[in-house]
Amino acid sequence: MDVSVTMWATTIGVLIALVVADFFIGGRKPHEVSIKEAGIWTAVWVVLALIFGGFLWWHSGAQPAGEFFAGYITEKSLSVDNLFVFILIMGKFAVPRIYQQRVLMFGVIIALVLRAAFIAGGAALVSEFSWVFFVFGAFLIWTAWKLIKEARADEEDEEFEENRLLKSITRRFPATEDYRGTKLLVREHGRRLITPMLIVMLAIGTTDVLFALDSIPAIFGLTQDPYIVFTANAFALMGLRQLYFLIGGLLKKLVHLSYGLSVILGFIGVKLVLHAAHEAGANVPEIGIPLSLAFIVVVLAVTTFTSLRASKKAAEAEREPQKLDA
């Protein structure tokens, strides 16, 4: 896809404008986000993504639009898995509910900026070295196997452990013991102090970058166009704050999500390996975008259905002994 500097600048400008509008309309005043508000904003971001995909179809044809939708759905589904960790972070730092949306907003912005750097580096590697697809593919297949292994072992992280960056910041910079509204820095007794608000924002942003180690190779398995990779990531991330409040209580019911994501990552890993072999001159089939998009949608639909069904059966099994006792 041929993207001019003007189109890049316009796209980034529009995305920034959307983030600013989101902040001033729904996130400027600290408050507890209701299910209704989260639902409306989630719908808005999904519609905006659909409109953008329609624009790509009109501008460049079905292929780029299909790549965008496949990338967007993949990144969105992987982002849902990230929400489990976000919940742990919020609990670890005891973030008051009225401040959680502010934390998520700026945490996501930090993540988007850092991911842009990842995408630029990945695009440079892909354009110069076709063998990198073998590396990406092998990494995704290994990640898929790891997800299945963890899911079968029923391993869940009960606590969030700070990464090295956060540990370094908390050691070197004095911090207040409690939140000071939405302030990131305060001055007390002649000293400049950071607040837990700044620390938790950095925790959200930097932790998301760790998830990018999976998602960036995954989306490069669907498209090698840096513009589509960036925009798919942007639309998936920018609606993450509202999705957190909308389905936060339902996350525990998605008991088969890890299995679904592992299947998707494994599929994309195989797709990358086949593409790399084809680029190297081997006579192997390649998996097209229509098949990839259909496969991802079907896997997510089946995973959601089986998860909700299993959760319902588990809830009924828990209620049965209570009825017998009564």
Coordinates of C-alpha atoms in Angstrom, one line a residue:
M1 CA 0.0 0.0 0.0
D2 CA 1.4 3.3 -1.1
V3 CA 1.1 5.8 1.8
S4 CA 2.3 9.4 1.3
V5 CA 3.8 11.5 4.0
T6 CA 0.7 13.6 3.9
M7 CA -1.5 10.6 4.6
W8 CA 0.7 9.5 7.5
A9 CA 0.6 13.0 9.0
T10 CA -3.2 13.3 8.5
T11 CA -3.8 9.9 10.1
I12 CA -1.6 10.7 13.1
G13 CA -3.3 14.1 13.5
V14 CA -6.7 12.5 13.4
L15 CA -5.8 9.9 16.0
I16 CA -4.4 12.5 18.3
A17 CA -7.6 14.6 17.8
L18 CA -9.7 11.5 18.7
V19 CA -7.6 10.9 21.9
V20 CA -7.9 14.6 22.9
A21 CA -11.7 14.5 22.3
D22 CA -12.0 11.3 24.3
F23 CA -10.1 12.9 27.2
F24 CA -12.2 16.1 27.2
I25 CA -15.6 14.4 26.7
G26 CA -15.3 11.4 28.9
G27 CA -12.0 11.4 30.8
R28 CA -11.2 14.9 32.0
K29 CA -13.2 14.8 35.2
P30 CA -12.4 11.8 37.5
H31 CA -15.4 9.6 38.1
E32 CA -16.5 6.0 38.2
V33 CA -17.3 4.8 34.8
S34 CA -20.7 3.1 34.5
I35 CA -21.4 0.1 32.3
K36 CA -23.6 2.4 30.1
E37 CA -20.8 4.9 29.5
A38 CA -18.3 2.2 28.8
G39 CA -20.6 0.5 26.4
I40 CA -21.3 3.7 24.4
W41 CA -17.6 4.6 24.1
T42 CA -16.7 1.0 23.2
A43 CA -19.2 1.1 20.4
V44 CA -17.9 4.5 19.3
W45 CA -14.3 3.1 19.0
V46 CA -15.5 0.0 17.2
V47 CA -17.5 2.1 14.7
L48 CA -14.5 4.4 14.1
A49 CA -12.4 1.3 13.3
L50 CA -15.1 0.1 10.9
I51 CA -15.2 3.5 9.2
F52 CA -11.4 3.5 8.9
G53 CA -11.4 0.0 7.4
G54 CA -14.1 1.3 4.9
F55 CA -11.9 4.2 4.1
L56 CA -9.0 1.8 3.3
W57 CA -11.3 -0.2 1.1
W58 CA -12.3 2.9 -0.8
H59 CA -8.7 4.3 -1.0
S60 CA -6.7 1.1 -1.7
G61 CA -9.0 -1.8 -2.2
A62 CA -10.1 -4.9 -0.4
Q63 CA -6.7 -6.4 0.3
P64 CA -5.5 -3.5 2.7
A65 CA -8.9 -3.3 4.3
G66 CA -8.9 -7.1 4.9
E67 CA -5.4 -6.9 6.4
F68 CA -6.5 -4.0 8.7
F69 CA -9.6 -5.9 10.0
A70 CA -7.6 -9.1 10.5
G71 CA -4.9 -7.2 12.4
Y72 CA -7.5 -5.1 14.4
I73 CA -9.4 -8.2 15.5
T74 CA -6.2 -10.0 16.4
E75 CA -4.8 -7.1 18.4
K76 CA -8.2 -6.5 20.1
S77 CA -8.4 -10.1 21.2
L78 CA -4.9 -10.1 22.5
S79 CA -5.6 -6.8 24.3
V80 CA -8.5 -8.5 26.1
D81 CA -6.0 -10.9 27.6
N82 CA -3.9 -7.9 28.8
L83 CA -6.9 -6.7 30.8
F84 CA -6.3 -9.5 33.3
V85 CA -2.9 -8.0 34.1
F86 CA -4.3 -4.4 34.2
I87 CA -6.8 -5.6 36.9
L88 CA -3.8 -7.0 38.9
I89 CA -1.9 -3.7 38.5
M90 CA -4.9 -1.6 39.7
G91 CA -5.2 -3.9 42.8
K92 CA -1.5 -3.8 43.5
F93 CA -1.4 0.0 43.6
A94 CA -4.9 0.3 45.2
V95 CA -6.0 2.8 42.5
P96 CA -9.3 4.4 43.6
R97 CA -12.1 3.7 41.0
I98 CA -12.6 7.4 40.2
Y99 CA -9.0 7.6 39.0
Q100 CA -8.8 4.3 37.1
Q101 CA -9.9 5.7 33.8
R102 CA -7.2 8.4 33.9
V103 CA -4.6 5.8 34.7
L104 CA -5.7 3.7 31.7
M105 CA -5.9 6.6 29.3
F106 CA -2.4 7.8 29.9
G107 CA -1.0 4.3 30.3
V108 CA -2.5 3.4 26.9
I109 CA -1.0 6.5 25.3
I110 CA 2.5 5.6 26.7
A111 CA 2.0 2.1 25.3
L112 CA 1.0 3.4 21.9
V113 CA 4.1 5.6 21.7
L114 CA 6.4 2.7 22.7
R115 CA 4.7 0.3 20.3
A116 CA 5.2 2.8 17.5
A117 CA 8.9 2.4 18.1
F118 CA 8.5 -1.4 18.1
I119 CA 6.6 -1.3 14.8
A120 CA 9.2 0.9 13.1
G121 CA 12.0 -1.5 14.2
G122 CA 9.9 -4.5 13.0
A123 CA 9.2 -2.9 9.7
A124 CA 12.9 -2.1 9.1
L125 CA 13.8 -5.7 9.8
V126 CA 11.0 -7.1 7.6
S127 CA 12.0 -4.9 4.7
E128 CA 15.7 -5.8 4.8
F129 CA 15.7 -9.4 6.0
S130 CA 13.1 -11.8 4.8
W131 CA 14.5 -14.6 7.1
V132 CA 13.1 -12.6 10.1
F133 CA 9.7 -14.2 9.2
F134 CA 11.1 -17.5 10.2
V135 CA 12.1 -16.0 13.6
F136 CA 8.7 -14.4 14.1
G137 CA 6.9 -17.5 13.1
A138 CA 8.9 -19.8 15.4
F139 CA 8.4 -17.3 18.2
L140 CA 4.6 -17.2 17.8
I141 CA 4.4 -21.0 17.6
W142 CA 6.4 -21.2 20.8
T143 CA 4.2 -18.6 22.5
A144 CA 1.1 -20.6 21.4
W145 CA 2.5 -23.7 23.0
K146 CA 3.4 -21.8 26.1
L147 CA -0.1 -20.4 26.4
I148 CA -1.7 -23.9 26.1
K149 CA 0.8 -25.3 28.7
E150 CA -0.1 -22.5 31.1
A151 CA -3.8 -22.9 30.5
R152 CA -3.7 -26.6 31.1
A153 CA -1.7 -26.1 34.3
D154 CA -4.4 -23.6 35.3
E155 CA -1.7 -21.1 36.3
E156 CA -2.8 -17.6 37.2
D157 CA -0.6 -14.8 38.5
E158 CA -2.1 -13.6 41.7
E159 CA 0.2 -10.7 42.1
F160 CA 1.7 -8.1 39.8
E161 CA 5.5 -7.9 40.0
E162 CA 7.1 -4.6 39.1
N163 CA 9.5 -4.6 36.2
R164 CA 13.0 -3.3 36.4
L165 CA 12.1 0.2 35.1
L166 CA 9.5 0.7 37.9
K167 CA 11.8 -0.7 40.5
S168 CA 14.6 1.7 39.4
I169 CA 12.2 4.7 39.5
T170 CA 10.8 3.9 42.9
R171 CA 14.3 3.4 44.3
R172 CA 15.7 6.7 42.9
F173 CA 12.8 9.0 43.2
P174 CA 10.9 9.6 46.5
A175 CA 7.2 9.1 46.3
T176 CA 4.2 10.1 48.4
E177 CA 2.4 7.3 50.2
D178 CA -1.1 8.2 49.0
Y179 CA -2.7 9.6 45.9
R180 CA -3.0 13.4 45.4
G181 CA -5.9 13.5 43.1
T182 CA -4.7 13.1 39.5
K183 CA -1.4 14.9 40.2
L184 CA 1.8 13.2 39.0
L185 CA 4.3 15.3 40.8
V186 CA 3.9 17.4 44.1
R187 CA 6.3 19.5 46.1
E188 CA 6.4 19.0 49.9
H189 CA 8.9 20.4 52.4
G190 CA 11.0 21.8 49.5
R191 CA 11.2 18.3 47.8
R192 CA 9.8 17.2 44.5
L193 CA 7.9 13.9 44.9
I194 CA 6.3 11.6 42.5
T195 CA 2.8 10.2 43.3
P196 CA 1.5 6.6 42.9
M197 CA -0.5 8.0 40.0
L198 CA 2.6 8.4 37.9
I199 CA 4.0 5.0 38.9
V200 CA 0.8 3.1 38.0
M201 CA 0.6 4.9 34.6
L202 CA 4.1 3.8 33.9
A203 CA 3.2 0.3 35.1
I204 CA 0.3 0.1 32.6
G205 CA 2.3 1.5 29.7
T206 CA 5.5 -0.5 30.1
T207 CA 3.7 -3.7 30.9
D208 CA 1.7 -3.4 27.7
V209 CA 5.0 -3.2 25.8
L210 CA 5.8 -6.7 27.1
F211 CA 2.6 -7.9 25.5
A212 CA 3.7 -6.2 22.2
L213 CA 6.4 -8.9 22.0
D214 CA 3.6 -11.3 21.0
S215 CA 1.2 -9.0 19.2
I216 CA 3.7 -7.1 16.9
P217 CA 5.0 -10.3 15.3
A218 CA 1.5 -11.6 15.1
I219 CA 0.2 -8.7 13.1
F220 CA 3.3 -8.7 10.9
G221 CA 2.2 -12.2 10.1
L222 CA -1.0 -10.7 8.6
T223 CA 0.4 -7.7 6.9
Q224 CA 3.9 -6.2 6.3
D225 CA 2.5 -2.7 5.7
P226 CA 3.7 -0.5 8.6
Y227 CA 0.8 1.9 8.1
I228 CA -1.8 -0.9 8.6
V229 CA 0.2 -2.4 11.5
F230 CA 0.3 1.0 13.3
T231 CA -3.4 1.9 12.7
A232 CA -4.6 -1.5 13.7
N233 CA -2.6 -1.3 16.9
A234 CA -3.8 2.3 17.5
F235 CA -7.6 1.5 17.1
A236 CA -7.2 -1.7 19.2
L237 CA -5.4 0.1 22.0
M238 CA -7.5 3.3 22.1
G239 CA -10.7 1.5 22.9
L240 CA -9.0 -0.6 25.6
R241 CA -9.9 1.8 28.5
Q242 CA -13.6 1.5 27.9
L243 CA -13.4 -2.2 27.3
Y244 CA -11.7 -2.6 30.7
F245 CA -14.8 -1.1 32.4
L246 CA -17.3 -2.9 30.1
I247 CA -16.1 -6.5 30.4
G248 CA -13.9 -6.3 33.6
G249 CA -16.4 -8.3 35.5
L250 CA -16.8 -10.8 32.7
L251 CA -13.1 -11.6 32.2
K252 CA -13.2 -14.5 34.6
K253 CA -15.9 -16.1 32.5
L254 CA -13.7 -16.3 29.5
V255 CA -12.0 -19.4 30.8
H256 CA -11.0 -20.7 27.3
L257 CA -9.5 -17.4 26.1
S258 CA -6.0 -18.6 26.4
Y259 CA -6.7 -21.6 24.3
G260 CA -8.3 -19.4 21.6
L261 CA -5.4 -17.0 21.6
S262 CA -2.9 -19.8 21.4
V263 CA -4.7 -21.3 18.4
I264 CA -4.7 -17.9 16.6
L265 CA -1.0 -17.3 17.4
G266 CA -0.1 -20.8 16.3
F267 CA -2.0 -20.3 13.1
I268 CA -0.3 -17.0 12.3
G269 CA 3.1 -18.5 13.2
V270 CA 2.5 -21.2 10.6
K271 CA 1.4 -18.6 8.1
L272 CA 4.6 -16.7 8.7
V273 CA 6.8 -19.7 8.3
L274 CA 5.1 -20.6 5.0
H275 CA 5.5 -17.0 3.8
A276 CA 9.2 -17.1 4.7
A277 CA 9.7 -20.4 2.9
H278 CA 7.8 -19.0 -0.1
E279 CA 10.1 -15.9 -0.1
A280 CA 13.1 -18.2 0.0
G281 CA 11.9 -20.0 -3.2
A282 CA 10.2 -23.1 -1.8
N283 CA 7.1 -24.3 -3.5
V284 CA 4.7 -24.1 -0.6
P285 CA 1.2 -22.7 -0.3
E286 CA 0.5 -19.3 1.3
I287 CA -2.5 -18.5 3.5
G288 CA -4.4 -15.5 2.2
I289 CA -6.0 -12.7 4.2
P290 CA -9.7 -13.8 3.6
L291 CA -8.9 -17.3 5.1
S292 CA -6.9 -15.7 8.0
L293 CA -9.7 -13.2 8.9
A294 CA -12.4 -16.0 8.8
F295 CA -10.2 -18.3 10.9
I296 CA -9.6 -15.7 13.6
V297 CA -13.3 -14.7 13.8
V298 CA -14.4 -18.3 14.0
V299 CA -11.9 -19.2 16.7
L300 CA -12.9 -16.2 18.8
A301 CA -16.6 -17.0 18.4
V302 CA -16.1 -20.6 19.4
T303 CA -13.9 -19.7 22.3
T304 CA -16.4 -17.2 23.6
F305 CA -19.3 -19.6 23.3
T306 CA -17.5 -22.5 25.0
S307 CA -16.1 -20.2 27.7
L308 CA -19.6 -18.8 28.6
R309 CA -21.1 -22.3 28.5
A310 CA -18.4 -23.7 30.8
S311 CA -18.7 -20.8 33.2
K312 CA -22.5 -21.3 33.3
K313 CA -22.1 -25.0 34.1
A314 CA -19.5 -24.3 36.8
A315 CA -21.9 -21.7 38.4
E316 CA -24.7 -24.3 38.3
A317 CA -22.5 -26.9 39.9
E318 CA -21.6 -24.5 42.7
R319 CA -25.3 -23.7 43.4
E320 CA -26.3 -27.4 43.5
P321 CA -24.7 -28.2 46.9
Q322 CA -26.2 -25.1 48.3
K323 CA -29.7 -26.3 47.3
L324 CA -29.1 -29.7 48.9
D325 CA -27.9 -28.1 52.1
A326 CA -31.0 -26.0 52.2

